[in-house]
Amino acid sequence: MRDDTKKAYENAKDSLKNLGEKLKDEAKDLGEKIKNKAQESYEEASKKASELKDSASKKFDEFKDSASKKADELKQQAGQKAKELQGNAQEISAKLVKELRDKTDAGIMECKNALKETQGNIEKAIEYLRQKGLSKAAKKADRIAAEGVIALKVAQNFERATLLEVNSETDFVAKNDAFNELVGNTLNLAFENKVTFSNENGENPLSNLKVNSETFEEYLKQKIATIGENIVIRRAATISCHDKQILNGYLHHNKKVGAIVLLSVKDSKTLQDSKKREALSTLAKYLSMQVASMKPKVISYKELAKELIAKERTAIAAELEKENEELKRLGKTLHRIPEFVSRAELTPEVIAKKEAELKEKLKADGKPEKIWDKILPGQLERFILDNTILDQRLTLLAQLYTLDDKKSVEQVLKDESAKIGDTIEIVQFINFELGEGIEKKVDNFAAEVAAQMK
């Protein structure tokens, strides 16, 4: 049994040896195959790399030629553009600067810089100058440039009113009888039909209405032929009263500006009282005079947009700082640059903070606390007045009353309300200024004469 085991062991040993030799040979063969395969892959990769290198070199040469050609084209275009820009710059300096100066009264260099900063945009240049405090006003930017008249009709019961603007080519025609007859008939037609329109919108509701058995459009054409000038019915506005309302209007004697103001009360019985009704119609007329002369944009500060307030605050500060330069040179008192410009910014917190500051100052000045109540209201009122410049310019209620500049329009309303025993409010106002927003044609007299001599 032991011999058999020994023999089996020897056989197994030989088998393992043979297997090891076989595996060794196979591994050697496999190594040779891998080596050969790697060599083949290397040679193939080298060949591919060489091909890619040649292709890349060719592509680079092509790109280089293309880039050089493109650079030459861009250089040529840049030269052409530079010439165009130079021409534009000459046009700005020769043409637009004068226009901007006429509208703003700013200096030549200031206008040039403004136009440069705004790429020749007149409106943006005007705003740029305002923000820099260099425009004496955008007042000249709104310069009136048209002939004709403003007409007004108010109902005897003060419950309806119409404003009308009719433009003519010359002031002379605006004064003749035929023109005035046209204006009167047009005004009556607009009043009776409660017409409101602006021909900037391309519509004229008067066109198909009847005047002496013919359409207004036909009537207008005949009048134009008779008068010999182009006549434009530019715009009309009609206001009609509702319950507890009364209105009146004002037309300046030169017929170039007119306004209507609509008022309301809380108690309908107020308007049934003839004396109170007369007082209210008179107040509406005086307020119409206010609107015509002071040209407010809105009734209250509550109608001013936050964006507008922010923009105007910057412009007002720049404007006052510019004026201060001249005042300083003259040795005069300088303007105070306000922190705020509208009542919309004077929140309860702002007022409370200011009141606390004023009390601290009164205390520091040794003023007896028992008299503070007599001093504080006036000081707060002064603070509000100094910090509502924008309201005073744009809002009707904050403006100083033209018939008593010690009061604001808002205070006048309170006083008149107390007199009649009712609350008076301004509901609406309309203001027409002749030719507002229209640019008059500027004739070249020399060119006209030269043309006639040919």
Short mmCIF file of C-alpha atoms in Angstrom, two decimals:
data_model
loop_
_atom_site.label_atom_id
_atom_site.label_comp_id
_atom_site.label_asym_id
_atom_site.label_seq_id
_atom_site.Cartn_x
_atom_site.Cartn_y
_atom_site.Cartn_z
CA MET A 1 0.00 0.00 0.00
CA ARG A 2 2.84 2.31 0.79
CA ASP A 3 4.52 1.54 -2.55
CA ASP A 4 1.34 2.41 -4.43
CA THR A 5 1.09 5.74 -2.68
CA LYS A 6 4.67 6.58 -3.43
CA LYS A 7 4.18 5.73 -7.07
CA ALA A 8 1.06 7.90 -7.29
CA TYR A 9 2.94 10.75 -5.72
CA GLU A 10 5.76 10.45 -8.25
CA ASN A 11 3.27 10.37 -11.11
CA ALA A 12 1.52 13.49 -9.83
CA LYS A 13 4.83 15.24 -9.45
CA ASP A 14 5.79 14.47 -13.02
CA SER A 15 2.41 15.63 -14.27
CA LEU A 16 2.73 18.95 -12.48
CA LYS A 17 6.22 19.41 -13.85
CA ASN A 18 5.05 18.74 -17.36
CA LEU A 19 2.11 21.10 -16.90
CA GLY A 20 4.44 23.82 -15.63
CA GLU A 21 6.70 23.42 -18.64
CA LYS A 22 3.72 23.59 -20.95
CA LEU A 23 2.36 26.74 -19.31
CA LYS A 24 5.79 28.31 -19.48
CA ASP A 25 5.99 27.67 -23.20
CA GLU A 26 2.48 29.01 -23.76
CA ALA A 27 3.26 32.15 -21.76
CA LYS A 28 6.37 32.69 -23.83
CA ASP A 29 4.37 32.35 -27.04
CA LEU A 30 1.71 34.74 -25.73
CA GLY A 31 4.36 37.30 -24.80
CA GLU A 32 5.78 37.16 -28.30
CA LYS A 33 2.34 37.67 -29.79
CA ILE A 34 1.65 40.68 -27.51
CA LYS A 35 5.02 42.16 -28.35
CA ASN A 36 4.38 41.77 -32.06
CA LYS A 37 0.88 43.26 -31.73
CA ALA A 38 2.21 46.24 -29.78
CA GLN A 39 4.83 46.83 -32.43
CA GLU A 40 2.18 46.75 -35.12
CA SER A 41 -0.04 49.21 -33.15
CA TYR A 42 2.88 51.53 -32.58
CA GLU A 43 3.78 51.56 -36.24
CA GLU A 44 0.13 52.16 -37.18
CA ALA A 45 -0.19 55.01 -34.61
CA SER A 46 3.04 56.59 -35.86
CA LYS A 47 1.73 56.48 -39.38
CA LYS A 48 -1.59 58.02 -38.29
CA ALA A 49 0.17 60.75 -36.31
CA SER A 50 2.29 61.61 -39.30
CA GLU A 51 -0.81 61.87 -41.48
CA LEU A 52 -2.55 64.10 -38.89
CA LYS A 53 0.53 66.28 -38.65
CA ASP A 54 0.59 66.77 -42.39
CA SER A 55 -3.16 67.50 -42.42
CA ALA A 56 -2.88 69.98 -39.53
CA SER A 57 -0.01 71.77 -41.21
CA LYS A 58 -2.03 72.06 -44.38
CA LYS A 59 -5.08 73.32 -42.49
CA PHE A 60 -2.97 75.86 -40.60
CA ASP A 61 -1.54 77.21 -43.84
CA GLU A 62 -5.07 77.53 -45.25
CA PHE A 63 -6.31 79.28 -42.06
CA LYS A 64 -3.31 81.59 -42.08
CA ASP A 65 -4.05 82.66 -45.64
CA SER A 66 -7.76 83.11 -44.85
CA ALA A 67 -7.04 85.11 -41.67
CA SER A 68 -4.63 87.36 -43.50
CA LYS A 69 -7.21 88.00 -46.19
CA LYS A 70 -9.92 88.67 -43.58
CA ALA A 71 -7.64 91.04 -41.69
CA ASP A 72 -7.07 93.04 -44.86
CA GLU A 73 -10.84 93.24 -45.43
CA LEU A 74 -11.50 94.35 -41.83
CA LYS A 75 -8.76 96.95 -42.07
CA GLN A 76 -10.35 98.33 -45.21
CA GLN A 77 -13.82 98.34 -43.58
CA ALA A 78 -12.44 100.05 -40.45
CA GLY A 79 -10.94 102.77 -42.60
CA GLN A 80 -14.26 103.31 -44.34
CA LYS A 81 -16.12 103.34 -41.01
CA ALA A 82 -13.67 105.87 -39.61
CA LYS A 83 -14.39 108.16 -42.54
CA GLU A 84 -18.14 107.75 -41.97
CA LEU A 85 -17.79 108.48 -38.25
CA GLN A 86 -15.70 111.52 -39.03
CA GLY A 87 -18.44 112.70 -41.35
CA ASN A 88 -21.06 112.09 -38.66
CA ALA A 89 -18.99 113.98 -36.13
CA GLN A 90 -18.82 116.91 -38.51
CA GLU A 91 -22.60 116.72 -38.98
CA ILE A 92 -23.17 116.70 -35.21
CA SER A 93 -20.91 119.68 -34.67
CA ALA A 94 -22.39 121.63 -37.53
CA LYS A 95 -26.07 120.82 -37.23
CA LEU A 96 -27.10 119.22 -33.97
CA VAL A 97 -25.07 121.41 -31.63
CA LYS A 98 -26.96 124.51 -32.73
CA GLU A 99 -30.30 122.73 -32.32
CA LEU A 100 -29.34 121.55 -28.84
CA ARG A 101 -28.10 125.01 -27.86
CA ASP A 102 -31.37 126.56 -29.03
CA LYS A 103 -33.31 124.15 -26.87
CA THR A 104 -31.19 124.26 -23.72
CA ASP A 105 -29.06 127.44 -23.69
CA ALA A 106 -26.07 125.27 -22.77
CA GLY A 107 -22.58 126.13 -24.02
CA ILE A 108 -21.12 124.88 -27.31
CA MET A 109 -18.65 122.44 -25.77
CA GLU A 110 -21.26 121.23 -23.29
CA CYS A 111 -23.64 120.52 -26.18
CA LYS A 112 -20.91 118.75 -28.15
CA ASN A 113 -20.04 116.54 -25.20
CA ALA A 114 -23.71 115.78 -24.52
CA LEU A 115 -24.29 114.77 -28.14
CA LYS A 116 -21.14 112.68 -28.11
CA GLU A 117 -22.26 110.88 -24.96
CA THR A 118 -25.72 110.22 -26.43
CA GLN A 119 -24.64 109.35 -29.99
CA GLY A 120 -26.34 112.41 -31.42
CA ASN A 121 -29.76 111.79 -29.83
CA ILE A 122 -31.25 115.24 -29.12
CA GLU A 123 -33.79 114.12 -26.51
CA LYS A 124 -31.21 112.07 -24.61
CA ALA A 125 -28.75 114.95 -24.87
CA ILE A 126 -31.30 117.32 -23.30
CA GLU A 127 -31.81 114.88 -20.43
CA TYR A 128 -28.04 114.42 -20.12
CA LEU A 129 -27.56 118.18 -19.75
CA ARG A 130 -30.38 118.37 -17.20
CA GLN A 131 -28.79 115.62 -15.12
CA LYS A 132 -25.51 117.54 -15.24
CA GLY A 133 -27.25 120.79 -14.33
CA LEU A 134 -26.09 122.36 -17.59
CA SER A 135 -29.47 122.99 -19.19
CA LYS A 136 -31.12 126.20 -18.06
CA ALA A 137 -34.33 124.35 -18.59
CA ALA A 138 -36.04 121.96 -20.79
CA LYS A 139 -38.37 124.94 -21.11
CA LYS A 140 -36.85 125.81 -24.47
CA ALA A 141 -37.13 122.21 -25.57
CA ASP A 142 -40.90 122.71 -25.44
CA ARG A 143 -40.80 125.94 -27.38
CA ILE A 144 -44.13 126.69 -29.04
CA ALA A 145 -44.01 126.89 -32.82
CA ALA A 146 -47.44 127.14 -34.49
CA GLU A 147 -50.04 129.76 -35.33
CA GLY A 148 -53.79 129.67 -34.80
CA VAL A 149 -56.00 129.95 -31.73
CA ILE A 150 -57.26 128.19 -28.64
CA ALA A 151 -61.04 128.49 -28.19
CA LEU A 152 -63.19 127.85 -25.12
CA LYS A 153 -66.90 127.38 -24.53
CA VAL A 154 -68.45 126.96 -21.08
CA ALA A 155 -72.12 126.15 -20.49
CA GLN A 156 -74.09 128.81 -18.62
CA ASN A 157 -74.85 126.32 -15.86
CA PHE A 158 -71.14 125.44 -15.59
CA GLU A 159 -71.79 121.77 -16.25
CA ARG A 160 -69.97 121.36 -19.56
CA ALA A 161 -66.97 122.98 -21.23
CA THR A 162 -64.94 122.45 -24.39
CA LEU A 163 -61.41 123.50 -25.31
CA LEU A 164 -60.41 123.55 -28.98
CA GLU A 165 -57.15 124.15 -30.83
CA VAL A 166 -57.18 125.19 -34.48
CA ASN A 167 -53.87 125.75 -36.28
CA SER A 168 -53.17 127.96 -39.27
CA GLU A 169 -50.00 128.62 -41.23
CA THR A 170 -49.75 132.32 -40.32
CA ASP A 171 -50.79 134.55 -37.46
CA PHE A 172 -52.37 136.96 -39.96
CA VAL A 173 -54.93 134.38 -41.10
CA ALA A 174 -55.71 133.48 -37.48
CA LYS A 175 -57.15 136.98 -37.09
CA ASN A 176 -59.48 137.18 -40.09
CA ASP A 177 -63.26 136.82 -39.95
CA ALA A 178 -63.52 133.68 -42.08
CA PHE A 179 -61.07 131.87 -39.84
CA ASN A 180 -62.85 133.00 -36.67
CA GLU A 181 -66.17 131.84 -38.12
CA LEU A 182 -64.64 128.42 -38.77
CA VAL A 183 -63.33 128.28 -35.20
CA GLY A 184 -66.71 129.27 -33.75
CA ASN A 185 -68.64 126.68 -35.74
CA THR A 186 -66.11 123.98 -34.92
CA LEU A 187 -66.21 124.84 -31.22
CA ASN A 188 -70.02 124.70 -31.12
CA LEU A 189 -70.01 121.37 -32.94
CA ALA A 190 -67.48 119.87 -30.52
CA PHE A 191 -69.34 121.28 -27.51
CA GLU A 192 -72.78 120.04 -28.58
CA ASN A 193 -71.48 116.57 -29.41
CA LYS A 194 -69.21 116.30 -26.35
CA VAL A 195 -66.21 115.66 -28.58
CA THR A 196 -62.72 114.88 -27.30
CA PHE A 197 -59.94 113.97 -29.73
CA SER A 198 -56.41 114.68 -30.94
CA ASN A 199 -55.51 114.43 -34.60
CA GLU A 200 -52.12 112.97 -33.61
CA ASN A 201 -54.09 109.75 -33.21
CA GLY A 202 -55.26 109.98 -36.81
CA GLU A 203 -58.94 110.32 -35.92
CA ASN A 204 -61.32 113.28 -36.07
CA PRO A 205 -64.84 112.45 -34.87
CA LEU A 206 -66.02 115.82 -36.21
CA SER A 207 -65.52 114.76 -39.84
CA ASN A 208 -68.92 113.18 -40.41
CA LEU A 209 -70.94 115.58 -38.25
CA LYS A 210 -73.16 118.10 -40.02
CA VAL A 211 -72.53 121.83 -40.40
CA ASN A 212 -75.24 123.67 -42.34
CA SER A 213 -76.44 120.46 -44.08
CA GLU A 214 -72.95 119.34 -45.15
CA THR A 215 -70.36 117.19 -43.41
CA PHE A 216 -67.75 118.97 -41.37
CA GLU A 217 -65.04 117.51 -43.61
CA GLU A 218 -66.62 119.16 -46.68
CA TYR A 219 -67.18 122.38 -44.75
CA LEU A 220 -63.52 122.49 -43.67
CA LYS A 221 -62.28 121.94 -47.24
CA GLN A 222 -64.38 124.85 -48.48
CA LYS A 223 -63.07 127.10 -45.71
CA ILE A 224 -59.48 126.15 -46.51
CA ALA A 225 -60.09 127.01 -50.17
CA THR A 226 -61.63 130.35 -49.20
CA ILE A 227 -59.00 131.31 -46.63
CA GLY A 228 -56.11 130.16 -48.81
CA GLU A 229 -54.13 128.43 -46.07
CA ASN A 230 -54.03 124.95 -44.67
CA ILE A 231 -56.15 124.80 -41.51
CA VAL A 232 -55.79 121.96 -39.00
CA ILE A 233 -58.36 121.13 -36.33
CA ARG A 234 -55.69 119.77 -34.05
CA ARG A 235 -57.51 118.72 -30.89
CA ALA A 236 -60.55 119.20 -28.68
CA ALA A 237 -61.43 118.26 -25.11
CA THR A 238 -64.87 118.29 -23.54
CA ILE A 239 -65.62 117.81 -19.85
CA SER A 240 -69.13 117.18 -18.56
CA CYS A 241 -70.16 117.31 -14.91
CA HIS A 242 -71.65 114.46 -12.96
CA ASP A 243 -73.50 114.68 -9.66
CA LYS A 244 -71.99 117.12 -7.12
CA GLN A 245 -69.64 118.63 -9.70
CA ILE A 246 -69.15 122.05 -11.26
CA LEU A 247 -66.58 123.44 -13.68
CA ASN A 248 -65.34 126.58 -15.33
CA GLY A 249 -62.62 127.61 -17.72
CA TYR A 250 -60.24 130.39 -18.64
CA LEU A 251 -59.03 131.64 -22.01
CA HIS A 252 -56.15 134.11 -22.12
CA HIS A 253 -56.84 137.28 -24.08
CA ASN A 254 -54.26 136.33 -26.74
CA LYS A 255 -56.15 133.07 -27.38
CA LYS A 256 -52.94 131.09 -27.14
CA VAL A 257 -53.63 129.27 -23.89
CA GLY A 258 -56.76 128.00 -22.17
CA ALA A 259 -57.76 125.66 -19.36
CA ILE A 260 -60.73 123.95 -17.71
CA VAL A 261 -60.97 122.85 -14.07
CA LEU A 262 -63.60 120.44 -12.72
CA LEU A 263 -64.47 120.62 -9.00
CA SER A 264 -66.55 118.39 -6.75
CA VAL A 265 -68.26 118.74 -3.36
CA LYS A 266 -69.57 116.16 -0.92
CA ASP A 267 -73.11 117.48 -0.47
CA SER A 268 -75.37 117.98 -3.52
CA LYS A 269 -77.28 120.67 -1.62
CA THR A 270 -74.21 122.90 -1.82
CA LEU A 271 -74.67 123.33 -5.57
CA GLN A 272 -78.36 124.11 -5.09
CA ASP A 273 -77.39 127.23 -3.16
CA SER A 274 -76.97 129.99 -5.76
CA LYS A 275 -74.34 131.92 -3.80
CA LYS A 276 -72.26 128.84 -3.11
CA ARG A 277 -72.63 127.74 -6.73
CA GLU A 278 -71.40 131.13 -7.90
CA ALA A 279 -68.49 130.98 -5.45
CA LEU A 280 -67.52 127.54 -6.75
CA SER A 281 -67.75 128.54 -10.41
CA THR A 282 -65.57 131.57 -9.66
CA LEU A 283 -63.04 129.38 -7.85
CA ALA A 284 -62.99 126.99 -10.82
CA LYS A 285 -62.26 129.93 -13.12
CA TYR A 286 -59.43 131.20 -10.92
CA LEU A 287 -57.97 127.70 -10.74
CA SER A 288 -58.20 127.51 -14.54
CA MET A 289 -56.12 130.69 -14.66
CA GLN A 290 -53.66 128.95 -12.34
CA VAL A 291 -53.45 125.94 -14.65
CA ALA A 292 -53.06 128.10 -17.76
CA SER A 293 -50.24 130.17 -16.26
CA MET A 294 -48.36 127.62 -14.13
CA LYS A 295 -48.88 124.54 -16.32
CA PRO A 296 -49.02 121.77 -13.70
CA LYS A 297 -48.79 118.20 -14.97
CA VAL A 298 -50.91 116.42 -12.35
CA ILE A 299 -53.21 117.32 -9.46
CA SER A 300 -51.36 115.67 -6.57
CA TYR A 301 -47.95 114.27 -5.69
CA LYS A 302 -49.67 110.89 -5.38
CA GLU A 303 -49.77 110.76 -9.18
CA LEU A 304 -45.99 111.11 -9.57
CA ALA A 305 -44.15 107.89 -10.43
CA LYS A 306 -41.26 106.82 -8.19
CA GLU A 307 -38.96 106.64 -11.20
CA LEU A 308 -39.79 110.23 -12.17
CA ILE A 309 -39.18 111.47 -8.62
CA ALA A 310 -35.79 109.75 -8.46
CA LYS A 311 -34.74 111.12 -11.85
CA GLU A 312 -35.92 114.65 -11.08
CA ARG A 313 -34.23 114.64 -7.66
CA THR A 314 -30.89 114.18 -9.42
CA ALA A 315 -31.71 116.84 -12.02
CA ILE A 316 -32.89 119.37 -9.41
CA ALA A 317 -29.77 118.85 -7.30
CA ALA A 318 -27.56 119.37 -10.35
CA GLU A 319 -29.54 122.46 -11.33
CA LEU A 320 -29.25 124.04 -7.88
CA GLU A 321 -25.55 123.20 -7.60
CA LYS A 322 -24.95 124.88 -10.94
CA GLU A 323 -26.86 127.98 -9.80
CA ASN A 324 -24.87 127.97 -6.56
CA GLU A 325 -21.65 128.38 -8.53
CA GLU A 326 -22.93 131.71 -9.85
CA LEU A 327 -24.40 132.75 -6.48
CA LYS A 328 -21.08 132.01 -4.80
CA ARG A 329 -19.27 134.11 -7.38
CA LEU A 330 -21.66 136.99 -6.68
CA GLY A 331 -21.34 136.56 -2.92
CA LYS A 332 -25.03 135.75 -2.49
CA THR A 333 -26.80 133.19 -0.30
CA LEU A 334 -26.56 129.71 -1.77
CA HIS A 335 -29.47 127.39 -2.42
CA ARG A 336 -29.87 124.55 0.03
CA ILE A 337 -29.71 121.22 -1.81
CA PRO A 338 -32.81 119.33 -0.62
CA GLU A 339 -32.65 115.76 0.58
CA PHE A 340 -36.16 115.16 -0.78
CA VAL A 341 -38.15 116.74 -3.62
CA SER A 342 -41.68 115.37 -3.20
CA ARG A 343 -44.21 114.83 -0.44
CA ALA A 344 -44.29 111.23 -1.65
CA GLU A 345 -40.85 110.83 -0.04
CA LEU A 346 -41.85 112.46 3.26
CA THR A 347 -43.12 109.36 5.02
CA PRO A 348 -44.43 109.50 8.62
CA GLU A 349 -41.05 108.16 9.70
CA VAL A 350 -39.22 110.99 7.93
CA ILE A 351 -41.51 113.62 9.47
CA ALA A 352 -41.20 112.07 12.94
CA LYS A 353 -37.41 112.00 12.66
CA LYS A 354 -37.32 115.66 11.59
CA GLU A 355 -39.66 116.65 14.41
CA ALA A 356 -37.38 114.93 16.92
CA GLU A 357 -34.36 116.78 15.47
CA LEU A 358 -36.18 120.11 15.72
CA LYS A 359 -37.13 119.42 19.34
CA GLU A 360 -33.52 118.62 20.17
CA LYS A 361 -32.44 121.90 18.60
CA LEU A 362 -35.09 123.86 20.51
CA LYS A 363 -33.89 122.22 23.69
CA ALA A 364 -30.26 123.00 22.88
CA ASP A 365 -31.22 126.61 22.13
CA GLY A 366 -32.81 126.86 25.56
CA LYS A 367 -36.37 127.37 24.31
CA PRO A 368 -38.99 126.62 27.00
CA GLU A 369 -40.81 123.38 26.23
CA LYS A 370 -44.18 125.03 26.80
CA ILE A 371 -43.75 127.15 23.64
CA TRP A 372 -42.53 124.36 21.39
CA ASP A 373 -46.06 123.73 20.10
CA LYS A 374 -46.11 127.27 18.74
CA ILE A 375 -42.73 126.95 17.02
CA LEU A 376 -42.70 123.38 15.70
CA PRO A 377 -45.61 123.62 13.21
CA GLY A 378 -43.96 126.49 11.36
CA GLN A 379 -40.59 124.75 11.29
CA LEU A 380 -42.12 121.52 10.00
CA GLU A 381 -44.05 123.45 7.38
CA ARG A 382 -40.79 125.08 6.26
CA PHE A 383 -39.12 121.66 6.10
CA ILE A 384 -41.94 120.30 3.94
CA LEU A 385 -41.85 123.35 1.67
CA ASP A 386 -38.08 123.08 1.18
CA ASN A 387 -38.34 119.38 0.35
CA THR A 388 -41.24 119.42 -2.12
CA ILE A 389 -39.71 121.40 -4.99
CA LEU A 390 -40.83 118.85 -7.57
CA ASP A 391 -44.41 118.97 -6.29
CA GLN A 392 -44.41 122.76 -6.56
CA ARG A 393 -43.30 122.51 -10.17
CA LEU A 394 -45.52 119.68 -11.37
CA THR A 395 -48.54 119.31 -9.08
CA LEU A 396 -51.43 121.74 -8.96
CA LEU A 397 -52.15 121.38 -5.23
CA ALA A 398 -48.58 122.19 -4.20
CA GLN A 399 -48.22 125.29 -6.38
CA LEU A 400 -48.40 128.75 -4.86
CA TYR A 401 -51.75 130.32 -5.71
CA THR A 402 -51.32 132.99 -8.38
CA LEU A 403 -53.85 135.31 -6.71
CA ASP A 404 -52.26 134.94 -3.27
CA ASP A 405 -48.72 133.59 -3.34
CA LYS A 406 -48.65 133.23 0.43
CA LYS A 407 -50.90 130.19 0.08
CA SER A 408 -50.71 126.96 -1.84
CA VAL A 409 -53.62 125.85 -4.00
CA GLU A 410 -54.25 123.12 -1.45
CA GLN A 411 -54.59 125.71 1.32
CA VAL A 412 -56.93 127.80 -0.84
CA LEU A 413 -59.18 124.77 -1.28
CA LYS A 414 -59.26 124.26 2.49
CA ASP A 415 -60.11 127.93 3.07
CA GLU A 416 -62.87 127.93 0.45
CA SER A 417 -64.23 124.65 1.82
CA ALA A 418 -64.54 126.26 5.24
CA LYS A 419 -66.41 129.22 3.75
CA ILE A 420 -69.10 127.13 2.04
CA GLY A 421 -69.24 124.43 4.71
CA ASP A 422 -68.35 121.58 2.36
CA THR A 423 -65.25 119.78 1.11
CA ILE A 424 -64.02 120.99 -2.29
CA GLU A 425 -61.79 118.76 -4.40
CA ILE A 426 -60.19 119.16 -7.82
CA VAL A 427 -61.35 116.25 -9.95
CA GLN A 428 -59.72 117.06 -13.28
CA PHE A 429 -58.04 119.80 -15.27
CA ILE A 430 -57.17 120.28 -18.94
CA ASN A 431 -54.70 122.78 -20.35
CA PHE A 432 -54.18 123.66 -24.03
CA GLU A 433 -51.26 125.77 -25.19
CA LEU A 434 -51.19 126.78 -28.83
CA GLY A 435 -48.80 124.72 -30.91
CA GLU A 436 -47.57 122.72 -27.94
CA GLY A 437 -45.20 120.06 -29.27
CA ILE A 438 -45.33 121.32 -32.87
CA GLU A 439 -42.18 122.50 -34.61
CA LYS A 440 -42.72 125.42 -36.96
CA LYS A 441 -41.24 125.15 -40.43
CA VAL A 442 -38.11 127.30 -40.75
CA ASP A 443 -37.90 128.87 -44.19
CA ASN A 444 -34.58 129.61 -45.88
CA PHE A 445 -35.35 133.07 -47.26
CA ALA A 446 -32.17 133.31 -49.32
CA ALA A 447 -32.80 129.94 -50.95
CA GLU A 448 -36.41 130.91 -51.64
CA VAL A 449 -35.37 134.13 -53.40
CA ALA A 450 -32.69 132.31 -55.37
CA ALA A 451 -35.22 129.73 -56.51
CA GLN A 452 -37.59 132.45 -57.71
CA MET A 453 -34.80 134.15 -59.68
CA LYS A 454 -34.15 131.04 -61.78
#
